[in-house]
Short mmCIF file of C-alpha atoms in Angstrom, two decimals:
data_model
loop_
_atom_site.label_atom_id
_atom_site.label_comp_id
_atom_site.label_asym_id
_atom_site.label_seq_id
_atom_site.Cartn_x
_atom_site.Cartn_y
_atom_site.Cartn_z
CA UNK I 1348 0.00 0.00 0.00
CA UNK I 1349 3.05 2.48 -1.01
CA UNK I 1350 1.92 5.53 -1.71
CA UNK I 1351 3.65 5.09 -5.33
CA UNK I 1352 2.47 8.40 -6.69
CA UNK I 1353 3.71 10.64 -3.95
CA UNK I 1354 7.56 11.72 -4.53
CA UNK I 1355 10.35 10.75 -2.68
CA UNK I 1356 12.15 13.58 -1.09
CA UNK I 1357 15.60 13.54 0.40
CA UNK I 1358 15.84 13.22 4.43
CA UNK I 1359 17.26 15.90 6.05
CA UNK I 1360 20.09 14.99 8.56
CA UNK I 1361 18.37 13.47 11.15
CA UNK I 1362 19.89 13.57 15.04
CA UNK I 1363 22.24 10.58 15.87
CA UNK I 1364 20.87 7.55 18.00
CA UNK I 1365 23.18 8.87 20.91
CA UNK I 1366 21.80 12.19 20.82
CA UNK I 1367 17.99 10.76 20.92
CA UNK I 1368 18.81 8.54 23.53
CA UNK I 1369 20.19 11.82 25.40
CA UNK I 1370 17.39 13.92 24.15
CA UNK I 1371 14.81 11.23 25.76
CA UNK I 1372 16.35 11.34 29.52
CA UNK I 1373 16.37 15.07 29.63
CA UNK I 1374 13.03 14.95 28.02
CA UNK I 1375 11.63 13.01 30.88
CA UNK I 1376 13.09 15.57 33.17
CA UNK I 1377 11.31 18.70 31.82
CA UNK I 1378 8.37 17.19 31.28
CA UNK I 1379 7.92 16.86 34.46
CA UNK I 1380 7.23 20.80 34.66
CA UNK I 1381 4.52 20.69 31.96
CA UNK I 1382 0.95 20.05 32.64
CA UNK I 1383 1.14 16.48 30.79
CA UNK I 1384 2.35 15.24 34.04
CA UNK I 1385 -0.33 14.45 36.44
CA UNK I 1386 1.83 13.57 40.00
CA UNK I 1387 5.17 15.23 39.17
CA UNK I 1388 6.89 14.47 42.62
CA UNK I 1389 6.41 10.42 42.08
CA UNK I 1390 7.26 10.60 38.56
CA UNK I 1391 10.52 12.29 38.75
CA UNK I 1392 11.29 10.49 42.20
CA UNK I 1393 10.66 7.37 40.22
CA UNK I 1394 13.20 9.07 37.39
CA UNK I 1395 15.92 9.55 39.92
CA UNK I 1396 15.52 6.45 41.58
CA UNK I 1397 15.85 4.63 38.51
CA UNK I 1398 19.08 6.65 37.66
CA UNK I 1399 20.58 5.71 40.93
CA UNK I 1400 19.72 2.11 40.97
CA UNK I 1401 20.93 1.68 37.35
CA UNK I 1402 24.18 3.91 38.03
CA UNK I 1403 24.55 2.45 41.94
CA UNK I 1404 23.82 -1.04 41.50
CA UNK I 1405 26.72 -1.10 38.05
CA UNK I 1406 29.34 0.62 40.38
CA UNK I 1407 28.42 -1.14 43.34
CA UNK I 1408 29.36 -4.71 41.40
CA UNK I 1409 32.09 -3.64 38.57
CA UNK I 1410 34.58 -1.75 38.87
CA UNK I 1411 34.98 1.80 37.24
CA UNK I 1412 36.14 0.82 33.90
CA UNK I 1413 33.71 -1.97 33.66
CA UNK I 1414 30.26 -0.13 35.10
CA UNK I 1415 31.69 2.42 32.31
CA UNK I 1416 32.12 -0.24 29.47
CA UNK I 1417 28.85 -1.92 30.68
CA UNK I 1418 27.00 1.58 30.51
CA UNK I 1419 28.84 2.54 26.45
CA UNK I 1420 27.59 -1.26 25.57
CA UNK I 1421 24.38 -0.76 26.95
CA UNK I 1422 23.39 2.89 25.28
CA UNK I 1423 25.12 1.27 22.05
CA UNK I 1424 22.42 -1.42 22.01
CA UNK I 1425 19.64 0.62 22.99
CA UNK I 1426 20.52 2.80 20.25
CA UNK I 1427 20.19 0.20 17.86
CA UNK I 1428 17.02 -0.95 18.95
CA UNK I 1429 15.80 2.66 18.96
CA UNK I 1430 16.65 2.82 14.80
CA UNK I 1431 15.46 -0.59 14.60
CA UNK I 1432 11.73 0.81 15.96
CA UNK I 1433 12.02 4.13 14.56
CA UNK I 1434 13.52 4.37 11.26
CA UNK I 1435 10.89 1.58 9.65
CA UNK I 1436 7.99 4.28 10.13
CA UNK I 1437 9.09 7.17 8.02
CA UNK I 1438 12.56 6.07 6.37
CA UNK I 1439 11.47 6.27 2.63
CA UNK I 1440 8.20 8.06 2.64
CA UNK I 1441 7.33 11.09 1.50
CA UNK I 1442 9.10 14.30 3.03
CA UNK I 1443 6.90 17.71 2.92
CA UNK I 1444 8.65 20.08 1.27
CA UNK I 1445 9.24 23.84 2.45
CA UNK I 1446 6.04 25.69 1.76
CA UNK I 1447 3.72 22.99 1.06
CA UNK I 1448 0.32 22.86 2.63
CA UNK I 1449 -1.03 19.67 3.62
CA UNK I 1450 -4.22 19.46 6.56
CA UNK I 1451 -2.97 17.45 9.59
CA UNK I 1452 -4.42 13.98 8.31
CA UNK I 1453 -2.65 14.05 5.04
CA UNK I 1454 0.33 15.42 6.76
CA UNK I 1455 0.82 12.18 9.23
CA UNK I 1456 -0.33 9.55 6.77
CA UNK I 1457 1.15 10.55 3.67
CA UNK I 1458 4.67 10.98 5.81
CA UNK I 1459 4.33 7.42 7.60
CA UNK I 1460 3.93 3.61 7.23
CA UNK I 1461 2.83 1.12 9.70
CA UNK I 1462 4.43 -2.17 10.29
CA UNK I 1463 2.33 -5.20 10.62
CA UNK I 1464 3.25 -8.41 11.99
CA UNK I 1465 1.13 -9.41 14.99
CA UNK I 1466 2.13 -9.95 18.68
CA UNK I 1467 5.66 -10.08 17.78
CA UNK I 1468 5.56 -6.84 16.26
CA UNK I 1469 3.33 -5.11 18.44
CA UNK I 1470 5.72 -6.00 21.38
CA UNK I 1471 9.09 -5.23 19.78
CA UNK I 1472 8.03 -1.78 18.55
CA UNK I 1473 6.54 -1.11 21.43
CA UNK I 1474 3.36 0.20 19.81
CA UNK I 1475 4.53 1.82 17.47
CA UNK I 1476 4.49 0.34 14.70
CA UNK I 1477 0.75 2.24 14.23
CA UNK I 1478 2.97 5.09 13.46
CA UNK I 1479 0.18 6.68 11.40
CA UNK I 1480 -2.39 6.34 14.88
CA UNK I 1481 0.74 7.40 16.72
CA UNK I 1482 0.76 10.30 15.36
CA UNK I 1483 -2.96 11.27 14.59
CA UNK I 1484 -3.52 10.09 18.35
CA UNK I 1485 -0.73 10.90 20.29
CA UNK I 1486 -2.25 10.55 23.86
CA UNK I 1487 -4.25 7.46 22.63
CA UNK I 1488 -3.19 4.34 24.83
CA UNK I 1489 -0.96 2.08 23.04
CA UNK I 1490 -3.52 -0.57 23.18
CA UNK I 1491 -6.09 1.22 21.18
CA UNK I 1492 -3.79 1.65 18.23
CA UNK I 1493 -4.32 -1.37 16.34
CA UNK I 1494 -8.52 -0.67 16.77
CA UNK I 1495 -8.24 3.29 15.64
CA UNK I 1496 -5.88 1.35 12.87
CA UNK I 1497 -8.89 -0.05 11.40
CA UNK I 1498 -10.48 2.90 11.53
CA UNK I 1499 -8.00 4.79 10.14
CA UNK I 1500 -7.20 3.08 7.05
CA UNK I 1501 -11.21 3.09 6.42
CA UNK I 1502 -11.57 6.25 6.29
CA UNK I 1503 -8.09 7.20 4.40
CA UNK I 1504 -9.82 4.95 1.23
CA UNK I 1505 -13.04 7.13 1.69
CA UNK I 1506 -10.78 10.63 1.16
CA UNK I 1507 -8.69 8.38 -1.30
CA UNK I 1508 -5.77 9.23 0.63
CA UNK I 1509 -3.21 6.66 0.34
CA UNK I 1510 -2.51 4.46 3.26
CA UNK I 1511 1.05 2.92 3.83
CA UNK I 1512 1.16 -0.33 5.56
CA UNK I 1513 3.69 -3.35 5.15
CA UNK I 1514 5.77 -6.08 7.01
CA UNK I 1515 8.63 -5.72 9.33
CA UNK I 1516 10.77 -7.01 6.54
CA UNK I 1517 9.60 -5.00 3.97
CA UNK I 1518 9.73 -1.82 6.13
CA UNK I 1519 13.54 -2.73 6.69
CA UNK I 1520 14.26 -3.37 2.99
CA UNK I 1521 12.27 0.06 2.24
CA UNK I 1522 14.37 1.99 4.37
CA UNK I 1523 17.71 0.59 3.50
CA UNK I 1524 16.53 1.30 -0.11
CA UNK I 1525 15.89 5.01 0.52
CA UNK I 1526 18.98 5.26 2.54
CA UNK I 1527 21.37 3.87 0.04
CA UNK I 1528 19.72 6.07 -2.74
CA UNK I 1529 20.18 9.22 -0.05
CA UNK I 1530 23.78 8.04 0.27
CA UNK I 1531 24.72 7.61 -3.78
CA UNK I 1532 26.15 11.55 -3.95
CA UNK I 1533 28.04 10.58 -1.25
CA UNK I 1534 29.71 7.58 -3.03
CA UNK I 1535 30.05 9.13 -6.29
CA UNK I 1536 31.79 11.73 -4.93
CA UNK I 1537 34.89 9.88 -3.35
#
């Protein structure tokens, strides 16, 4: 269910898994000041207690160097499973070009896929591999994703808007496609 007809436009640098993974923990932290955040004081006690478990418990049974190798390996593999979840969802599709005018429907389906699969799927992503419900629904419960899927895709072949969905495979293979084509400046130039 490509959207075949829509353009491919080139992905602008995107931040680096490290900087995401950064981005996310300090996230948490201000969040905690916005009005999202119904108790606050146990939410950010619960942040800094898991910060000093993780942190106290590596030091407590490693040593300096190891806690710290344990920590880079850690965030290194978290990182990977962070682009293994996110890039699948937009890697490939359309990008909305400076000055174009699309309503907030078009604007999240036409610039996402979802990734079917089952269980499995719905586990490993976490979610979020409704990435068109993600986005349309934001503060929808993860559980109600795959039912406002439905939904969704029903009434994006009413508006004849086209509705990306494929495999976890397929999403991969998509990606890597639109990355390597991204990429071919860079090789010709060497």
């Amino acid at each position: 269910h490509h959207p075949a007809h829509t353009p491919i436009r080139k992905t602008p640098d995107q931040p680096s898994l490290e900087r995401i993974r950064t981005h996310l923990s300090f996230s948490s932290f201000k969040a905690l000041r916005g009005p999202a955040v119904k108790r606050p004081v146990l939410e950010g006690t619960l942040l800094i207690a898991h910060f000093a478990v993780y942190f106290g418990g590596l030091f407590t049974v490693l040593s300096p160097g190891k806690a710290l190798a344990f920590v880079a390996v850690h965030q290194g593999l978290f990182g990977i499973y962070l682009g293994s979840v996110f890039a699948p969802n937009h890697k490939g599709m359309p990008m909305i070009e400076e000055g174009e005018r699309l309503d907030f429907l078009r604007r999240q389906v036409l610039t996402s896929r979802n990734v079917t699969g089952g269980v499995f799927v719905d586990i490993f992503m976490g979610g979020l591999n409704h990435q068109i419900e993600h986005h349309l629904f934001p503060s929808m419960p993860t559980p109600a994703l795959g039912r406002a899927q439905v939904i969704t895709e029903r009434y994006c072949a009413e508006l004849g808007v086209p509705y990306c969905r494929t495999g976890l495979f397929a999403s991969y293979a998509t990606a890597l496609r639109h990355l390597r084509s991204v990429g071919e400046p860079l090789r010709e130039a060497r």
